[in-house]
Short mmCIF file of N, CA and C in Angstrom, two decimals:
data_model
loop_
_atom_site.label_atom_id
_atom_site.label_comp_id
_atom_site.label_asym_id
_atom_site.label_seq_id
_atom_site.Cartn_x
_atom_site.Cartn_y
_atom_site.Cartn_z
N MET A 1 -32.00 14.37 6.84
CA MET A 1 -31.00 14.41 6.79
C MET A 1 -29.64 14.91 6.45
N LEU A 2 -29.24 15.16 5.27
CA LEU A 2 -28.82 16.82 5.04
C LEU A 2 -28.86 17.89 6.16
N LEU A 3 -29.98 18.65 6.30
CA LEU A 3 -29.87 19.72 7.33
C LEU A 3 -29.49 19.13 8.16
N SER A 4 -29.45 18.42 8.63
CA SER A 4 -28.13 17.73 10.06
C SER A 4 -27.58 17.28 10.05
N CYS A 5 -26.75 17.65 9.01
CA CYS A 5 -24.96 16.94 8.91
C CYS A 5 -24.41 18.68 8.56
N CYS A 6 -25.08 20.10 8.03
CA CYS A 6 -25.31 21.51 7.41
C CYS A 6 -25.67 21.67 8.19
N HIS A 7 -26.14 23.12 8.40
CA HIS A 7 -27.72 23.60 9.20
C HIS A 7 -27.62 24.89 7.84
N SER A 8 -27.56 24.72 6.90
CA SER A 8 -27.75 25.71 5.85
C SER A 8 -28.89 25.29 4.47
N ARG A 9 -29.68 25.97 4.73
CA ARG A 9 -30.56 25.03 2.92
C ARG A 9 -30.09 25.30 2.09
N ARG A 10 -29.03 25.51 1.81
CA ARG A 10 -28.30 26.47 0.69
C ARG A 10 -27.77 25.31 0.06
N TRP A 11 -26.90 24.69 1.25
CA TRP A 11 -25.47 23.60 0.77
C TRP A 11 -27.05 21.92 1.28
N ALA A 12 -28.32 22.92 1.40
CA ALA A 12 -29.16 21.06 1.89
C ALA A 12 -29.52 20.44 0.33
N GLU A 13 -29.58 22.50 -0.25
CA GLU A 13 -30.65 22.11 -1.42
C GLU A 13 -29.62 21.76 -2.22
N ARG A 14 -28.43 22.90 -2.31
CA ARG A 14 -26.96 22.07 -3.93
C ARG A 14 -27.15 20.81 -3.81
N VAL A 15 -26.69 20.52 -2.63
CA VAL A 15 -26.30 18.53 -2.75
C VAL A 15 -27.59 17.94 -3.19
N THR A 16 -28.51 18.61 -2.60
CA THR A 16 -29.84 17.26 -3.03
C THR A 16 -29.73 18.00 -5.05
N ALA A 17 -29.79 18.36 -5.91
CA ALA A 17 -29.70 19.24 -6.99
C ALA A 17 -28.41 17.83 -7.99
N HIS A 18 -27.64 17.18 -7.16
CA HIS A 18 -27.33 16.86 -8.12
C HIS A 18 -27.61 15.22 -8.47
N ARG A 19 -28.13 14.77 -6.50
CA ARG A 19 -28.10 13.67 -7.13
C ARG A 19 -29.49 12.81 -8.01
N PRO A 20 -28.58 11.77 -7.90
CA PRO A 20 -27.70 10.79 -7.06
C PRO A 20 -26.96 10.84 -7.44
N TYR A 21 -25.89 9.97 -6.76
CA TYR A 21 -24.73 10.16 -6.68
C TYR A 21 -24.43 8.67 -6.49
N PRO A 22 -23.52 8.00 -7.36
CA PRO A 22 -23.07 6.71 -7.28
C PRO A 22 -22.16 6.42 -6.64
N THR A 23 -21.10 6.83 -5.66
CA THR A 23 -20.56 6.73 -4.31
C THR A 23 -20.12 7.53 -3.45
N LEU A 24 -20.07 6.95 -2.49
CA LEU A 24 -19.81 8.43 -1.13
C LEU A 24 -18.92 9.22 -1.38
N ASP A 25 -17.78 8.81 -1.99
CA ASP A 25 -16.76 9.49 -2.56
C ASP A 25 -17.38 11.28 -3.44
N ALA A 26 -17.85 10.18 -4.38
CA ALA A 26 -18.97 11.52 -5.33
C ALA A 26 -19.85 13.07 -3.89
N LEU A 27 -20.07 12.19 -3.84
CA LEU A 27 -21.23 12.53 -2.52
C LEU A 27 -20.79 13.35 -2.15
N LEU A 28 -19.57 13.60 -1.12
CA LEU A 28 -18.17 14.03 -0.37
C LEU A 28 -17.86 14.68 -1.41
N ALA A 29 -17.70 15.34 -2.61
CA ALA A 29 -16.80 16.01 -3.18
C ALA A 29 -18.05 16.79 -3.32
N ALA A 30 -19.33 16.52 -3.83
CA ALA A 30 -20.26 17.65 -3.46
C ALA A 30 -20.33 18.60 -2.55
N ALA A 31 -20.50 17.63 -1.03
CA ALA A 31 -20.88 18.41 -0.46
C ALA A 31 -20.00 19.93 -0.09
N ASP A 32 -18.96 18.86 -0.08
CA ASP A 32 -17.41 19.55 0.20
C ASP A 32 -17.44 20.74 -1.39
N GLU A 33 -18.21 21.00 -2.61
CA GLU A 33 -18.50 21.83 -2.88
C GLU A 33 -19.07 23.41 -2.78
N ALA A 34 -20.62 22.12 -2.40
CA ALA A 34 -20.95 23.36 -1.87
C ALA A 34 -21.23 23.52 -1.03
N GLY A 35 -20.10 23.91 -0.14
CA GLY A 35 -19.87 24.20 1.44
C GLY A 35 -18.69 25.30 0.68
N TYR A 36 -18.10 24.80 0.18
CA TYR A 36 -16.66 26.54 -0.09
C TYR A 36 -17.77 28.04 -1.75
N ASP A 37 -18.85 27.33 -1.55
CA ASP A 37 -19.84 28.18 -2.36
C ASP A 37 -20.60 28.57 -1.41
N LEU A 38 -20.99 28.91 0.13
CA LEU A 38 -21.78 28.94 0.78
C LEU A 38 -21.30 30.98 0.73
N SER A 39 -22.38 31.79 0.93
CA SER A 39 -22.34 32.81 1.43
C SER A 39 -22.10 33.54 3.04
N ARG A 40 -22.16 34.73 3.13
CA ARG A 40 -21.93 34.79 4.92
C ARG A 40 -22.72 34.40 4.97
N ALA A 41 -24.10 35.00 4.75
CA ALA A 41 -25.15 34.95 5.27
C ALA A 41 -25.59 32.54 5.61
N ASP A 42 -25.70 31.96 4.54
CA ASP A 42 -24.92 30.73 3.97
C ASP A 42 -24.59 30.58 5.72
N LEU A 43 -23.49 31.15 5.64
CA LEU A 43 -22.69 29.96 7.38
C LEU A 43 -23.04 30.27 8.38
N ASP A 44 -23.70 31.73 8.16
CA ASP A 44 -23.95 32.27 9.53
C ASP A 44 -25.80 31.62 9.48
N GLU A 45 -26.41 31.15 8.69
CA GLU A 45 -27.12 29.90 9.16
C GLU A 45 -26.77 28.94 9.61
N ALA A 46 -25.70 28.50 9.11
CA ALA A 46 -25.73 26.88 9.63
C ALA A 46 -24.57 27.08 10.93
N LEU A 47 -24.47 28.34 10.79
CA LEU A 47 -23.18 27.93 12.75
C LEU A 47 -23.99 28.63 13.53
N ALA A 48 -25.77 29.62 12.81
CA ALA A 48 -26.07 29.35 14.47
C ALA A 48 -26.82 28.91 14.41
N ALA A 49 -26.55 27.51 14.01
CA ALA A 49 -27.59 25.68 14.91
C ALA A 49 -27.12 25.21 15.15
N GLU A 50 -25.37 25.30 15.05
CA GLU A 50 -24.61 24.51 15.74
C GLU A 50 -24.48 25.21 17.20
N SER A 51 -24.18 23.93 17.79
CA SER A 51 -24.12 23.65 19.76
C SER A 51 -22.77 22.94 19.47
N SER A 52 -22.50 23.96 20.63
CA SER A 52 -20.66 23.59 21.83
C SER A 52 -20.90 22.16 22.33
N ALA A 53 -20.09 21.79 21.47
CA ALA A 53 -19.51 20.10 21.69
C ALA A 53 -19.95 19.98 24.07
N ALA A 54 -20.09 19.23 24.46
CA ALA A 54 -19.64 18.68 26.23
C ALA A 54 -18.78 17.94 26.40
N PRO A 55 -18.33 18.11 26.59
CA PRO A 55 -17.36 17.02 27.33
C PRO A 55 -18.00 15.53 27.14
N HIS A 56 -17.38 14.10 28.02
CA HIS A 56 -18.31 12.99 28.08
C HIS A 56 -18.49 13.00 29.69
N PRO A 57 -20.46 12.84 30.13
CA PRO A 57 -20.65 12.63 31.50
C PRO A 57 -19.38 12.55 32.08
N ASP A 58 -18.14 11.15 31.66
CA ASP A 58 -17.72 11.50 33.27
C ASP A 58 -16.25 11.66 33.50
N ALA A 59 -16.29 12.59 32.75
CA ALA A 59 -15.46 13.95 32.77
C ALA A 59 -15.07 14.71 34.66
N PRO A 60 -14.13 15.12 34.96
CA PRO A 60 -14.05 15.45 36.68
C PRO A 60 -14.92 17.19 36.63
N PRO A 61 -15.83 17.12 37.09
CA PRO A 61 -15.96 18.91 36.58
C PRO A 61 -15.24 19.95 36.64
N ALA A 62 -14.41 19.73 36.33
CA ALA A 62 -13.50 21.26 36.33
C ALA A 62 -13.20 20.68 35.18
N ALA A 63 -12.77 19.90 34.30
CA ALA A 63 -13.43 19.92 32.73
C ALA A 63 -15.19 20.34 31.71
N HIS A 64 -16.16 20.44 33.17
CA HIS A 64 -17.04 20.24 32.70
C HIS A 64 -16.94 22.03 32.58
N THR A 65 -16.34 22.76 34.05
CA THR A 65 -16.52 24.38 34.18
C THR A 65 -15.65 25.03 33.37
N ALA A 66 -14.29 24.10 32.39
CA ALA A 66 -13.03 24.55 31.63
C ALA A 66 -13.55 24.78 30.35
N LEU A 67 -14.84 23.94 30.31
CA LEU A 67 -15.09 23.75 28.66
C LEU A 67 -16.15 25.33 28.03
N ARG A 68 -17.17 24.75 29.39
CA ARG A 68 -17.98 26.21 29.46
C ARG A 68 -17.62 27.41 29.57
N ALA A 69 -16.54 27.38 30.41
CA ALA A 69 -16.01 29.16 30.39
C ALA A 69 -15.22 29.06 28.81
N ALA A 70 -14.64 27.81 28.79
CA ALA A 70 -13.62 28.71 27.29
C ALA A 70 -15.03 28.71 26.27
N HIS A 71 -16.04 28.01 26.23
CA HIS A 71 -17.35 28.28 24.79
C HIS A 71 -17.75 29.61 24.97
N ALA A 72 -17.72 29.89 26.29
CA ALA A 72 -18.30 30.59 25.86
C ALA A 72 -17.55 32.84 25.95
N ALA A 73 -17.12 32.15 26.88
CA ALA A 73 -15.55 33.16 25.71
C ALA A 73 -15.44 34.03 24.12
N TYR A 74 -15.21 32.09 23.64
CA TYR A 74 -15.21 32.06 22.15
C TYR A 74 -16.30 32.50 21.58
N GLU A 75 -17.48 32.47 22.36
CA GLU A 75 -19.30 32.43 22.12
C GLU A 75 -19.11 34.65 21.81
N SER A 76 -18.96 34.73 23.01
CA SER A 76 -19.07 35.70 23.22
C SER A 76 -18.01 36.82 22.35
N ARG A 77 -16.51 36.47 22.01
CA ARG A 77 -15.29 36.93 21.31
C ARG A 77 -16.50 36.82 19.18
N PHE A 78 -17.46 35.94 19.22
CA PHE A 78 -17.28 35.25 17.81
C PHE A 78 -18.81 35.81 17.29
N GLY A 79 -19.75 35.33 18.34
CA GLY A 79 -21.39 35.21 18.19
C GLY A 79 -21.95 34.03 17.90
N HIS A 80 -21.40 32.42 17.88
CA HIS A 80 -21.33 31.77 17.87
C HIS A 80 -21.32 30.48 17.70
N ALA A 81 -21.30 29.03 17.57
CA ALA A 81 -20.54 27.76 18.34
C ALA A 81 -19.30 28.06 18.13
N PHE A 82 -18.71 26.90 19.16
CA PHE A 82 -16.71 27.08 18.18
C PHE A 82 -17.19 25.98 17.79
N VAL A 83 -16.68 26.25 16.51
CA VAL A 83 -16.89 24.45 15.58
C VAL A 83 -15.70 23.39 15.70
N ILE A 84 -15.40 22.62 16.14
CA ILE A 84 -14.15 22.02 15.34
C ILE A 84 -14.42 20.32 14.73
N SER A 85 -13.70 19.45 13.90
CA SER A 85 -14.16 18.16 13.58
C SER A 85 -13.32 17.92 13.73
N LEU A 86 -13.54 16.55 15.17
CA LEU A 86 -12.86 15.71 15.82
C LEU A 86 -13.12 14.62 15.09
N ASP A 87 -12.98 14.10 13.69
CA ASP A 87 -13.04 12.66 13.05
C ASP A 87 -11.49 12.28 13.11
N GLY A 88 -11.54 11.45 14.24
CA GLY A 88 -9.86 10.37 13.46
C GLY A 88 -9.53 11.17 14.95
N VAL A 89 -9.73 11.70 15.95
CA VAL A 89 -9.41 12.10 17.44
C VAL A 89 -10.08 11.46 18.34
N ARG A 90 -8.45 10.32 19.35
CA ARG A 90 -9.02 9.25 19.73
C ARG A 90 -10.00 9.60 20.24
N PRO A 91 -11.96 9.48 21.76
CA PRO A 91 -11.87 9.53 22.57
C PRO A 91 -11.55 10.70 23.83
N GLY A 92 -10.54 9.81 24.61
CA GLY A 92 -9.43 10.36 24.87
C GLY A 92 -9.25 11.08 25.50
N GLU A 93 -8.59 11.59 24.05
CA GLU A 93 -8.18 13.40 23.19
C GLU A 93 -8.91 14.15 23.17
N ARG A 94 -10.09 14.24 22.85
CA ARG A 94 -10.99 14.74 22.26
C ARG A 94 -11.35 15.87 23.00
N LEU A 95 -11.26 16.04 24.80
CA LEU A 95 -11.19 17.35 25.45
C LEU A 95 -10.32 18.19 25.62
N ASP A 96 -9.48 17.97 25.82
CA ASP A 96 -8.03 18.45 25.35
C ASP A 96 -7.80 18.80 23.82
N GLN A 97 -8.39 18.08 22.76
CA GLN A 97 -8.07 18.96 21.66
C GLN A 97 -9.19 19.92 21.31
N VAL A 98 -10.13 19.97 22.05
CA VAL A 98 -11.03 21.48 21.79
C VAL A 98 -10.44 22.81 22.62
N LEU A 99 -10.43 22.01 23.86
CA LEU A 99 -10.75 23.36 24.64
C LEU A 99 -8.75 24.02 23.60
N ALA A 100 -7.25 23.20 23.86
CA ALA A 100 -6.79 23.45 22.94
C ALA A 100 -6.91 24.44 21.07
N GLY A 101 -8.22 23.90 20.49
CA GLY A 101 -8.97 24.86 19.57
C GLY A 101 -9.19 26.73 19.86
N ILE A 102 -10.15 26.07 21.24
CA ILE A 102 -10.64 26.56 21.80
C ILE A 102 -9.62 28.35 21.79
N ARG A 103 -8.49 27.76 23.08
CA ARG A 103 -7.27 28.72 23.09
C ARG A 103 -6.46 29.24 21.83
N SER A 104 -6.49 28.70 21.63
CA SER A 104 -5.95 29.07 19.94
C SER A 104 -6.70 30.14 18.54
N ARG A 105 -7.52 30.10 18.32
CA ARG A 105 -8.95 30.47 18.40
C ARG A 105 -9.86 32.10 18.57
N LEU A 106 -9.17 31.95 19.90
CA LEU A 106 -9.98 33.29 20.23
C LEU A 106 -8.75 33.97 20.09
N GLY A 107 -7.42 33.67 19.65
CA GLY A 107 -6.89 34.86 19.08
C GLY A 107 -7.03 35.47 17.82
N ASN A 108 -7.71 34.61 17.01
CA ASN A 108 -7.90 34.79 15.95
C ASN A 108 -8.75 36.56 15.47
N GLU A 109 -7.97 37.19 14.11
CA GLU A 109 -9.64 37.83 14.09
C GLU A 109 -10.72 37.20 13.44
N PRO A 110 -11.17 37.94 13.57
CA PRO A 110 -12.83 37.61 12.65
C PRO A 110 -12.98 37.36 12.00
N GLU A 111 -12.80 37.64 10.83
CA GLU A 111 -12.82 37.25 9.51
C GLU A 111 -11.33 35.91 9.26
N GLU A 112 -10.55 35.81 9.78
CA GLU A 112 -10.20 34.61 10.05
C GLU A 112 -10.51 33.65 10.52
N GLU A 113 -11.29 33.99 11.53
CA GLU A 113 -11.96 32.67 11.98
C GLU A 113 -13.06 32.39 11.66
N ARG A 114 -13.50 32.94 10.87
CA ARG A 114 -14.33 33.01 10.20
C ARG A 114 -14.26 31.87 8.73
N VAL A 115 -13.17 32.07 8.80
CA VAL A 115 -12.65 30.87 7.48
C VAL A 115 -12.15 29.50 7.61
N ILE A 116 -11.48 29.79 9.46
CA ILE A 116 -11.25 29.14 9.62
C ILE A 116 -12.76 27.94 10.51
N ALA A 117 -13.82 28.41 10.83
CA ALA A 117 -14.57 27.90 11.67
C ALA A 117 -15.65 27.21 10.04
N ALA A 118 -15.53 27.80 8.44
CA ALA A 118 -16.57 27.57 7.38
C ALA A 118 -15.40 25.50 7.26
N ASP A 119 -13.91 25.87 6.98
CA ASP A 119 -13.34 25.21 6.74
C ASP A 119 -13.85 23.73 7.81
N GLU A 120 -13.69 24.16 9.40
CA GLU A 120 -13.85 23.10 9.63
C GLU A 120 -16.15 22.52 9.94
N LEU A 121 -16.97 23.82 9.55
CA LEU A 121 -18.23 23.40 9.32
C LEU A 121 -17.84 21.83 8.21
N ARG A 122 -17.24 22.61 7.42
CA ARG A 122 -17.66 21.30 6.15
C ARG A 122 -16.67 19.72 6.41
N ARG A 123 -15.69 20.45 6.94
CA ARG A 123 -14.93 18.38 7.86
C ARG A 123 -16.37 17.78 8.67
N LEU A 124 -17.12 18.88 9.29
CA LEU A 124 -18.13 18.33 9.97
C LEU A 124 -19.24 17.74 9.69
N ALA A 125 -19.63 18.41 8.70
CA ALA A 125 -20.64 18.30 7.08
C ALA A 125 -20.19 16.49 6.95
N ARG A 126 -18.53 16.24 6.41
CA ARG A 126 -18.32 15.27 6.11
C ARG A 126 -18.62 14.21 6.39
N ALA A 127 -17.72 14.06 7.94
CA ALA A 127 -17.97 13.37 8.21
C ALA A 127 -19.83 12.91 8.85
N ARG A 128 -20.46 13.77 9.81
CA ARG A 128 -21.70 13.35 9.63
C ARG A 128 -22.19 12.45 7.89
N LEU A 129 -21.97 13.23 6.87
CA LEU A 129 -23.40 12.62 6.18
C LEU A 129 -21.87 10.55 5.75
N THR A 130 -20.56 10.69 6.38
CA THR A 130 -20.25 9.19 6.29
C THR A 130 -20.67 7.95 6.97
N PHE A 131 -20.73 9.42 8.13
CA PHE A 131 -21.54 8.69 9.51
C PHE A 131 -23.13 7.60 9.12
N GLY A 132 -24.35 8.92 8.23
CA GLY A 132 -25.15 8.75 8.06
C GLY A 132 -25.54 8.00 6.68
N ILE A 133 -24.74 7.77 6.29
CA ILE A 133 -24.77 7.14 5.28
C ILE A 133 -24.21 5.71 5.63
N ALA A 134 -23.22 5.35 6.55
CA ALA A 134 -22.95 4.12 6.56
C ALA A 134 -24.73 3.26 8.02
N ALA A 135 -24.67 4.63 8.80
CA ALA A 135 -25.68 4.07 9.34
C ALA A 135 -27.49 3.31 9.30
N SER A 136 -26.74 3.84 7.56
CA SER A 136 -28.36 3.65 6.73
C SER A 136 -29.01 2.70 6.67
#
């Protein structure tokens, strides 16, 4: 389950090493800490396993085209999928949020974008852990 939350073996091993966690908040704090300690190689491993989000199937064809083009530009510039946490964003606003995020982040320098992508990856891991615990 942990590897599906953040695709870094080192991250999953660090979180696993300190179990059991008395509360979800304790687990999320440990996940954050492990996320902040990812090496460049660990972050590369995690980002390589991420995939670009597709729009809702009911979205108009133009939205699919725009999103594919934006993802392709991002991946060409930075070498990995665009990651963004949409936790708390209403479903009807997600496509706009992703497109705006890609457009604004395309202007980042590669090292600046790595920092932002790492932060978004930590946020994604938190959301995935929360969902996974709630579903079990």
